[in-house]
CSV table of C-alpha atoms in Angstrom, one decimal:
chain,number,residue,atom,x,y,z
A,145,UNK,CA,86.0,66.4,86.7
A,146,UNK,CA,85.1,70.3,88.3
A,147,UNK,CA,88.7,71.1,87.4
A,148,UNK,CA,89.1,69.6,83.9
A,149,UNK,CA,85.1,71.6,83.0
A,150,UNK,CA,87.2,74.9,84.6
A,151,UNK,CA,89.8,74.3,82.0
A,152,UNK,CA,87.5,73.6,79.6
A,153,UNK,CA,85.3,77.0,80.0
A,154,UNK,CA,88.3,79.3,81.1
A,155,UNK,CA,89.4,78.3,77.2
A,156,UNK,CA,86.2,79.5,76.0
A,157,UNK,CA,86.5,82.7,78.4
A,158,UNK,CA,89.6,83.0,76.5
A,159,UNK,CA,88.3,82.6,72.9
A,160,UNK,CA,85.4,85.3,73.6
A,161,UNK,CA,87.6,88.2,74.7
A,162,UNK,CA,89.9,87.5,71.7
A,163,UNK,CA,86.7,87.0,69.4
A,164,UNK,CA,85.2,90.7,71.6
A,165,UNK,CA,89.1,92.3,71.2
A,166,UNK,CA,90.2,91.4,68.0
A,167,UNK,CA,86.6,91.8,65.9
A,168,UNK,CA,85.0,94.1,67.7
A,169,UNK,CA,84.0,95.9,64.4
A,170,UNK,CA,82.1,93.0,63.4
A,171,UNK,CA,79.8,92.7,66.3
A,172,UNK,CA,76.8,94.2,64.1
A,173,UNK,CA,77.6,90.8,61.7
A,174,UNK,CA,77.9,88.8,64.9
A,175,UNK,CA,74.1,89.5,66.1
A,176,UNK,CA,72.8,89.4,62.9
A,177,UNK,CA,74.1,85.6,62.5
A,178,UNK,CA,72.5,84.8,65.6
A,179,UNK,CA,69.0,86.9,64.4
A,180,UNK,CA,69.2,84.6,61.0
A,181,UNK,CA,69.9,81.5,62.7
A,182,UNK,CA,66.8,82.0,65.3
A,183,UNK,CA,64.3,79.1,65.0
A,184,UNK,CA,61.8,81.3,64.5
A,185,UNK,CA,62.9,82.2,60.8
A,186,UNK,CA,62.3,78.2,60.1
A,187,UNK,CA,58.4,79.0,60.8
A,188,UNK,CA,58.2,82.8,59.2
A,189,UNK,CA,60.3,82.2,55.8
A,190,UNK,CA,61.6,79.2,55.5
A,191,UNK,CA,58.6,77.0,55.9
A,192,UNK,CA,56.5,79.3,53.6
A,193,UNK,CA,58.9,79.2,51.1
A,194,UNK,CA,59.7,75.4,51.0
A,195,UNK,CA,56.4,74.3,51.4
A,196,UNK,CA,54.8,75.9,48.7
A,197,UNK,CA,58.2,75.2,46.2
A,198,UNK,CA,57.6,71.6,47.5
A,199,UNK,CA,55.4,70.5,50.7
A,200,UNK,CA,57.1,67.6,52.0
A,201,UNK,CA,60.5,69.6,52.4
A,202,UNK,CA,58.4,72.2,54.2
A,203,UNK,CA,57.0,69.6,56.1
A,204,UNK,CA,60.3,67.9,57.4
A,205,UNK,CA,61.4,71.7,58.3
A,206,UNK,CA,58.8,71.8,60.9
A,207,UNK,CA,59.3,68.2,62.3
A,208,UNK,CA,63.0,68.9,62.6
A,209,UNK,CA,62.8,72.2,64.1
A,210,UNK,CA,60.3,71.1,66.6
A,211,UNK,CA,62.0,67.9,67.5
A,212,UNK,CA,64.7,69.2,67.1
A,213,UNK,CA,64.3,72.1,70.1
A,214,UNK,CA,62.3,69.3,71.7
A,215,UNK,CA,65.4,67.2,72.4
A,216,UNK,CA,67.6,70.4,72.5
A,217,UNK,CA,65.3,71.2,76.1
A,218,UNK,CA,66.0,67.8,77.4
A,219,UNK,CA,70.1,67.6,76.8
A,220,UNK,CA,70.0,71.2,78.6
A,221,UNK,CA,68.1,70.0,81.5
A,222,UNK,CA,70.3,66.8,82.0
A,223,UNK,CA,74.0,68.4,81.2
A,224,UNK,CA,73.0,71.6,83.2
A,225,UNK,CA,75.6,73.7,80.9
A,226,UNK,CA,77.0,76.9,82.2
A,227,UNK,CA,77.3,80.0,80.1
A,228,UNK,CA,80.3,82.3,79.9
A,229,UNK,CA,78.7,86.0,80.9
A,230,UNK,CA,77.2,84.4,84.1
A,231,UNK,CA,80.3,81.8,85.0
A,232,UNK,CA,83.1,84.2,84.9
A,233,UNK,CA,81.6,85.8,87.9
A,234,UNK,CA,80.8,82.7,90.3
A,235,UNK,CA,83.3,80.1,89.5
A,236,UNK,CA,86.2,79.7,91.9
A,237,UNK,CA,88.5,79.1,89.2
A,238,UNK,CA,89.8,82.9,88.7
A,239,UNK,CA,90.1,83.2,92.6
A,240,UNK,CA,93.0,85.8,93.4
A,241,UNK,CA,93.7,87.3,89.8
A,242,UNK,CA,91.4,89.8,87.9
A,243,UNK,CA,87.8,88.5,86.9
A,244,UNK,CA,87.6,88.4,82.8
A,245,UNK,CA,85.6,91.3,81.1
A,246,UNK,CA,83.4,90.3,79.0
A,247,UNK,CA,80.9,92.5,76.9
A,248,UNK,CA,77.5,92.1,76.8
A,249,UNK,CA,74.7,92.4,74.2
A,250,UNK,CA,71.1,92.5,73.7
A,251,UNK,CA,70.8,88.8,72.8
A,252,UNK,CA,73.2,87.8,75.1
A,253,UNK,CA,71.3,87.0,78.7
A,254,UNK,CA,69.5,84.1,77.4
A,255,UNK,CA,67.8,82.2,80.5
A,256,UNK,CA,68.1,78.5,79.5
A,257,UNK,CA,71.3,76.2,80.7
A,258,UNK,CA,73.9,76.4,77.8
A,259,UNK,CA,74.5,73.2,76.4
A,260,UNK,CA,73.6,72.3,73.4
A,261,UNK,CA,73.4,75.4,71.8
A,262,UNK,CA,70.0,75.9,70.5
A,263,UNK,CA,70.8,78.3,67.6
A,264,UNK,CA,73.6,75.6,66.5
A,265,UNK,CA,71.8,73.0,66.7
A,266,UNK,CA,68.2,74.4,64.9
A,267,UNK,CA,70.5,76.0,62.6
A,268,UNK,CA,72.7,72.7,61.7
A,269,UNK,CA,69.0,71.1,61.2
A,270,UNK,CA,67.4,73.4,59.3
A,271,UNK,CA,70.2,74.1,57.0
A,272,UNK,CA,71.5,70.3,56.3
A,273,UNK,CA,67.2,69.8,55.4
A,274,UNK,CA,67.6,72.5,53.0
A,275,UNK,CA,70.9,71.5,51.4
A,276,UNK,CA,70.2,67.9,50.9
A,277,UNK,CA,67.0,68.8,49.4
A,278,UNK,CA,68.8,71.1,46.7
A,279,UNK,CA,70.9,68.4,46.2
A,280,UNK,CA,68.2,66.3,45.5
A,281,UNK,CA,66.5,68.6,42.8
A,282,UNK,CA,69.7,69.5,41.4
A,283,UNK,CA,71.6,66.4,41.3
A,284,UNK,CA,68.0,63.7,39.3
A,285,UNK,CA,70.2,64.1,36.2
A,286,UNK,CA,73.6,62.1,36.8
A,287,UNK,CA,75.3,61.8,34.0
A,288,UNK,CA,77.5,64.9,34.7
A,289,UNK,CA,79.8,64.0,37.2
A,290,UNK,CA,82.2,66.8,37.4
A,291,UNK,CA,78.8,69.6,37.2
A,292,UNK,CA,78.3,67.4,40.4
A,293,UNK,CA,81.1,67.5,42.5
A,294,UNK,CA,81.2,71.4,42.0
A,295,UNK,CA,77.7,71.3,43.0
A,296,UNK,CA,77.9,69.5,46.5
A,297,UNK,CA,81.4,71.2,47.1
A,298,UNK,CA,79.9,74.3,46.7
A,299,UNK,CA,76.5,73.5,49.0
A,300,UNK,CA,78.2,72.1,51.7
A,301,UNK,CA,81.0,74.5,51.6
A,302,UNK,CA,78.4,77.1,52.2
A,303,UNK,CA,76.7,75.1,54.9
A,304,UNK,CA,79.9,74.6,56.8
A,305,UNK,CA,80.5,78.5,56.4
A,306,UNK,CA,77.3,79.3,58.2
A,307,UNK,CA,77.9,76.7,61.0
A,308,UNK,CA,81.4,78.4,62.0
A,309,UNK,CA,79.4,81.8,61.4
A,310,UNK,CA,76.6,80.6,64.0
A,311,UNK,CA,78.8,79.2,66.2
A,312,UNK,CA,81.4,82.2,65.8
A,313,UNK,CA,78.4,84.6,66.9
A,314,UNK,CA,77.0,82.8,69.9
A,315,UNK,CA,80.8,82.8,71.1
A,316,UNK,CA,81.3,86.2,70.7
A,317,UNK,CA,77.9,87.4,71.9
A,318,UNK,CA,79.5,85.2,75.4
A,319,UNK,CA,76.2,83.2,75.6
A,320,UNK,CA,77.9,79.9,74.9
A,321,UNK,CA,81.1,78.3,75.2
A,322,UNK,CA,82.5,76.8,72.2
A,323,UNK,CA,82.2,73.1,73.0
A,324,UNK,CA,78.4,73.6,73.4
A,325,UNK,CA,78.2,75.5,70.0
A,326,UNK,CA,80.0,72.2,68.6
A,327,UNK,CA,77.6,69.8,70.0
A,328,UNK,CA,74.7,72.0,68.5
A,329,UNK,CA,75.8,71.4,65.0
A,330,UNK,CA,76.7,68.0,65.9
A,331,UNK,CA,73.1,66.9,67.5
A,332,UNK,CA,71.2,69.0,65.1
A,333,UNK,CA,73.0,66.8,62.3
A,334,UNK,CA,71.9,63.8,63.8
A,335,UNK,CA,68.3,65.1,64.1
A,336,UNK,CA,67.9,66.2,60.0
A,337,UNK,CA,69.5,63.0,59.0
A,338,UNK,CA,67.4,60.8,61.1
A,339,UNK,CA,64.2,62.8,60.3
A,340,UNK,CA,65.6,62.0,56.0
A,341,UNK,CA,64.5,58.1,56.6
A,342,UNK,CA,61.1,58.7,58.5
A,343,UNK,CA,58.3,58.6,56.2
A,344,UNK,CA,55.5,58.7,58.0
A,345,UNK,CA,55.8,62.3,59.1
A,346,UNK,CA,54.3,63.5,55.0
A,347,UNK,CA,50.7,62.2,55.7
A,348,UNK,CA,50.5,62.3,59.2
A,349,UNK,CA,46.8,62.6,60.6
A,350,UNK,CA,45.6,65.4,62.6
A,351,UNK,CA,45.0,62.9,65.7
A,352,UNK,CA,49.2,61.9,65.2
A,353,UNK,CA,50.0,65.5,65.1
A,354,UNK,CA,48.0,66.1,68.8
A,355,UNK,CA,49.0,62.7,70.2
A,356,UNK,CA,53.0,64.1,69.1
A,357,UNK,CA,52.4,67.2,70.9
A,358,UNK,CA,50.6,66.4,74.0
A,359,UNK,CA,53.3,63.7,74.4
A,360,UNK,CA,56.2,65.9,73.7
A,361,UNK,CA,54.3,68.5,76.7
A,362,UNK,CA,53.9,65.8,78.9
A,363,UNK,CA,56.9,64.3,78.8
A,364,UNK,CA,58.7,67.9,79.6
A,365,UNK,CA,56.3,68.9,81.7
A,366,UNK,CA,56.7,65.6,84.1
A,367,UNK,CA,60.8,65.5,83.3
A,368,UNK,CA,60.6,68.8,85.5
A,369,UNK,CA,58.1,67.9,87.8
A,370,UNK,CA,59.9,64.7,88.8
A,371,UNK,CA,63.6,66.4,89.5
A,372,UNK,CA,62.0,69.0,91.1
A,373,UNK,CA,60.4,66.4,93.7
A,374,UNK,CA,63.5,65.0,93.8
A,375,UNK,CA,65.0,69.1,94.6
A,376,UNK,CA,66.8,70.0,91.6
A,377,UNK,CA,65.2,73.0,90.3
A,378,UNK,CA,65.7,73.0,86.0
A,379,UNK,CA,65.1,77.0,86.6
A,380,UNK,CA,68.1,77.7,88.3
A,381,UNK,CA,69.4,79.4,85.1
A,382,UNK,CA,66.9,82.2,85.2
A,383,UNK,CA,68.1,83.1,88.6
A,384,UNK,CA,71.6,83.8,87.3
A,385,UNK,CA,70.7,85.4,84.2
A,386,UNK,CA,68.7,87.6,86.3
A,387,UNK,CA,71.3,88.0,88.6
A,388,UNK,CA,74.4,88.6,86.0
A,389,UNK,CA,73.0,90.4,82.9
A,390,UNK,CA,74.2,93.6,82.7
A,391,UNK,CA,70.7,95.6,81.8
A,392,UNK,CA,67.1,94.2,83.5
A,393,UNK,CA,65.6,94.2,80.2
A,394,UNK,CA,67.7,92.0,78.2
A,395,UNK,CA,66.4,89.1,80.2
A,396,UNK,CA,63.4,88.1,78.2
A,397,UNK,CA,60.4,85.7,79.3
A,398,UNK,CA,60.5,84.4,75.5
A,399,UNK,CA,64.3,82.7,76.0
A,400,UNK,CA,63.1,80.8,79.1
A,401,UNK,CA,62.8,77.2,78.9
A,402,UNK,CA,58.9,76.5,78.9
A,403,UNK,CA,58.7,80.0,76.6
A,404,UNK,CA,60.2,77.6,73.3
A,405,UNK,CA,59.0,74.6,73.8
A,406,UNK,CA,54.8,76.1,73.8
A,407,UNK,CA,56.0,78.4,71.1
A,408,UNK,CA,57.4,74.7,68.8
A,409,UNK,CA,54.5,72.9,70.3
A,410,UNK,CA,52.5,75.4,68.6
A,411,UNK,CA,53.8,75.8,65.3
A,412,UNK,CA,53.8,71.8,65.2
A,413,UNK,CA,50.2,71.5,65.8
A,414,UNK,CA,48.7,74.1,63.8
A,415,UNK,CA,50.7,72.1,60.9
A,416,UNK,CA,48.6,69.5,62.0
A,417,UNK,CA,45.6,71.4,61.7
A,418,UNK,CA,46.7,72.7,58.1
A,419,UNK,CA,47.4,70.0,56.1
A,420,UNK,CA,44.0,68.2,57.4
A,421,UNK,CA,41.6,71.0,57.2
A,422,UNK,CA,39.3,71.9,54.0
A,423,UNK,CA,41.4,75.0,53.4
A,424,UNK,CA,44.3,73.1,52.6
A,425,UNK,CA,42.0,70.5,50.4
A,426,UNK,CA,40.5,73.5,48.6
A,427,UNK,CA,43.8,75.3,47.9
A,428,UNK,CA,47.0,73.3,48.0
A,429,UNK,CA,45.3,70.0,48.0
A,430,UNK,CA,43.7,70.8,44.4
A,431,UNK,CA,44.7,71.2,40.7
A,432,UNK,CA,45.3,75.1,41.4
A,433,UNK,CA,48.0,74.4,44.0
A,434,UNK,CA,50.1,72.6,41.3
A,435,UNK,CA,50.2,76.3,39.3
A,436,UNK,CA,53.9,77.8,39.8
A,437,UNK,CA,52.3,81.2,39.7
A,438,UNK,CA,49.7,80.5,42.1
A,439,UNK,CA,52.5,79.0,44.7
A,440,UNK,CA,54.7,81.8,44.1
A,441,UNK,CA,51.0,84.3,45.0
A,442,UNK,CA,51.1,82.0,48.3
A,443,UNK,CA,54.5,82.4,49.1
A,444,UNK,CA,54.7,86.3,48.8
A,445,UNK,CA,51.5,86.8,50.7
A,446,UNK,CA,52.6,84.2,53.6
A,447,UNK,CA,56.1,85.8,54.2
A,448,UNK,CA,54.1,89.2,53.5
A,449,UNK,CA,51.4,89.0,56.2
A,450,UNK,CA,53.6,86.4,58.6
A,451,UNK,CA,56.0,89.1,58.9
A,452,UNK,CA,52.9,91.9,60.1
A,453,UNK,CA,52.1,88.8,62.5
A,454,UNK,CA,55.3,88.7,64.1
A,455,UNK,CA,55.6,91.9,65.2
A,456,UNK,CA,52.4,91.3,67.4
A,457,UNK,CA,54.0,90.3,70.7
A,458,UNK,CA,52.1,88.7,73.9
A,459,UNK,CA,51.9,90.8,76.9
A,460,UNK,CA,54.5,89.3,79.4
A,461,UNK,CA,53.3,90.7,82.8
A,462,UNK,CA,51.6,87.3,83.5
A,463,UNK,CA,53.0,83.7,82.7
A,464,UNK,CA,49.9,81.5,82.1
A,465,UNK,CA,48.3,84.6,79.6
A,466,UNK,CA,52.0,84.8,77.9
A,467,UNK,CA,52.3,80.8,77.4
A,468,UNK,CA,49.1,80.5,76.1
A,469,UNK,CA,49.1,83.3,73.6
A,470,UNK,CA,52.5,82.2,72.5
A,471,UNK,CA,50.9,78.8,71.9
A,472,UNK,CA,48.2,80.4,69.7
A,473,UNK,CA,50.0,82.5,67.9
A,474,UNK,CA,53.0,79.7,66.5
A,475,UNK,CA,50.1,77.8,66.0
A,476,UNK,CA,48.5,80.2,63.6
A,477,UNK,CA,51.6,81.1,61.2
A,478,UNK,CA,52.0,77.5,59.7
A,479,UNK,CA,48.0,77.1,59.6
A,480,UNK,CA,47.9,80.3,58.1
A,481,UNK,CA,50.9,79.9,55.6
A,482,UNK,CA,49.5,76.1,54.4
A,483,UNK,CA,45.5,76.2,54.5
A,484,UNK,CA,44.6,79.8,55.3
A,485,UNK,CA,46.1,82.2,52.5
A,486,UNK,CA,45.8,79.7,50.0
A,487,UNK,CA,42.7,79.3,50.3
A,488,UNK,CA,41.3,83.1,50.3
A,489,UNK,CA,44.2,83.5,47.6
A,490,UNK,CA,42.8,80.5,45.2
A,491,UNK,CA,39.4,82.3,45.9
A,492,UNK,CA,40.6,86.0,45.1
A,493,UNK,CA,41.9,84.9,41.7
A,494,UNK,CA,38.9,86.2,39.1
A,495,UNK,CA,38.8,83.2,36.6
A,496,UNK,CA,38.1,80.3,38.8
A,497,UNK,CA,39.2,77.1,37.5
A,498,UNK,CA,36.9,74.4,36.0
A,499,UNK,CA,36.1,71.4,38.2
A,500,UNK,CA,39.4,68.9,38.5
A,501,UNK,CA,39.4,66.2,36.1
A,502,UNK,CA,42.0,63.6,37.6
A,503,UNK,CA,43.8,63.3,34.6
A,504,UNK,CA,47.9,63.7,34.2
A,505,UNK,CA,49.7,61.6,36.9
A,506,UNK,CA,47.7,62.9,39.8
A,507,UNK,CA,44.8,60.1,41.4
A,508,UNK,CA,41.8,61.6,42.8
A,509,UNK,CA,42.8,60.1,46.1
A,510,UNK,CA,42.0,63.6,48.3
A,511,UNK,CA,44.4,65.1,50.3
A,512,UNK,CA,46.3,62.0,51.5
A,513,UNK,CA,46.7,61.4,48.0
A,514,UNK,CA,48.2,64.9,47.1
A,515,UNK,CA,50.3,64.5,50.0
A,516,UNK,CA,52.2,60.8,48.1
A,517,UNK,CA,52.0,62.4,44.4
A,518,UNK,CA,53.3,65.7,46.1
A,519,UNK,CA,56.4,63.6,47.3
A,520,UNK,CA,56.8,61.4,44.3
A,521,UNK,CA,57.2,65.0,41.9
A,522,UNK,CA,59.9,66.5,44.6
A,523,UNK,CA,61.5,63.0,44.8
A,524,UNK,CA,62.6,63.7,48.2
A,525,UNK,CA,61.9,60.4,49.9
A,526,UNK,CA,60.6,56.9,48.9
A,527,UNK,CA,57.4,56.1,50.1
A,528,UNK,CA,57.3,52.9,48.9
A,529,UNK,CA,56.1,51.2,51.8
A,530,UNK,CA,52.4,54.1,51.8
């Protein structure tokens, strides 16, 4: 088993320093890959953009994403996956010939265990979400076959290209070995697809949403606890990412295990608190929030202020301030993009509207109701059974 895993990652050693040699020019293209397909972009533009073009792909963004990473922790803590820049130097396998060079970046030292990739798997989610809903929109009117075809070549050709891309960059930035860039896209597949025949995630209540993420805490939280009792330490890759990175302050406190899942945790629950507050009701929730111009108002103030937001970053001298903050502050951008600008937005505008009259196709049912005739106008699932 130990000798057919060293075959395994001395071929991936291999592929990095002919991916570092042989495209060396490209390494500015190579990080920025791995910047784009950062699961943070899912919560500052793509969640504002998708929810307010049509809420209930916006919604299965975040549920993906956060599951998603969830699930992403859990396979890393079980399959205890090496990564390239720290096992060149302590495996046994090179023992007597020269050590493999290979370069690293700023984005390399990430402190988790390696497999699945994370930015594989979030991007194979996120991205397969997106496409199918396109697909959807695009592809009501059926009669063209051949307009089609072209149509779901051409997506899925372009999701396919930015899955090697992904995968290409975390390969050559040597933070993952190629088979754990392929289970990324693989598991994050499996995730999107799943989360496609789940309907009870679009009017979710705010108690779900805190019962999901107290149970998704807990459940980590004890997973660690329990194998540490029983003396295996799910740390262990901080040690050697302190230990082999090449600078000190590459190694980031915001790559470390607990670091994503309180920053997902976060994000998920102040969705929670979004879609069921008065804001949302007031904004979103009413006639206004069905006016294109209005949601295209919300969409450039959300990525307009969300991307101020981000460059406030928690202090990380301390853990327990730097967890909690982190916590806050994910919670804050969906809560802000969903409920919070739309509603000062809707009350900026000079002419307010005249009170809703429930007429058209839309029931004065309140907000759950929004939520079903939201999903019926995007046709992106059947709810037949709400």
């Amino acid at each position: 088993m130990d000798a057919g895993m060293d075959l395994l990652h001395s071929s991936g050693v291999d592929l990095v320093q002919y991916l570092q040699v042989n495209y060396k020019d490209s390494q500015g293209r190579f990080t920025f890959i791995s910047f784009v397909a950062d699961l943070r972009n899912t919560f500052f533009v793509f969640f504002p953009i998708w929810f307010h073009v049509c809420e209930a792909v916006g919604v299965k963004l975040i549920w993906v994403a956060v599951i998603g990473d969830w699930l992403n922790l859990i396979f890393k803590w079980i399959l205890f996956g090496q990564r390239p820049y720290w096992w060149v130097h302590e495996t046994s396998y090179y023992a007597g010939s020269p050590v493999p060079d290979l370069e690293q970046f700023p984005i390399t030292c990430e402190t988790g265990p390696g497999s699945p990739s994370g930015h594989a798997m979030g991007s194979a989610g996120i991205w397969y979400v997106m496409v199918t809903a396109v697909l959807t929109f695009a592809l009501r009117n059926k009669e063209h076959r051949i307009q089609s075809w072209f149509l779901r070549a051409g997506l899925w050709g372009a999701f396919w290209i930015m899955q090697i891309s992904v995968c290409a960059s975390r390969v050559f930035v040597a933070t993952h070995f190629p088979h754990q860039v392929f289970m990324g896209v693989i598991s994050g597949m499996v995730v999107a697809e799943a989360f496609g025949r789940i309907n009870g995630i679009y009017n979710a209540t705010l108690a779900r949403y805190l019962k999901v993420t107290l149970f998704l805490f807990f459940f980590a939280l004890g997973f660690y606890l329990l194998l540490l009792v029983l003396g295996v330490d799910l740390l262990w890759s901080v040690e050697k990412a302190k230990r082999w990175c090449a600078r000190d302050e590459w190694v980031h406190m915001d790559t470390t295990p607990f670091a994503g899942l309180v920053r997902n945790l976060g994000a998920f629950f102040g969705l929670g608190l979004a879609l069921n507050s008065p804001m949302y009701s007031e904004s979103c929730g009413g006639k206004r929030g069905r006016q294109p111009a209005f949601r295209l108002g919300c969409i450039g103030a959300s990525l307009l202020l969300l991307h101020l937001f981000d460059s406030v970053k928690p202090p990380t001298h301390a853990e327990l301030p730097f967890y909690l903050l982190s916590f806050c502050k994910s919670a804050a951008v969906p809560l802000a993009s969903a409920a919070i600008i739309p509603y000062c937005l809707s009350h900026l505008v000079s002419s307010p509207l005249a009170p809703q009259t429930h007429t058209d196709n839309a029931p004065a049912l309140g907000t759950w109701g929004r939520r079903v005739f939201i999903l019926h106008c995007c046709s992106i699932e059947k709810i037949d059974q709400l």
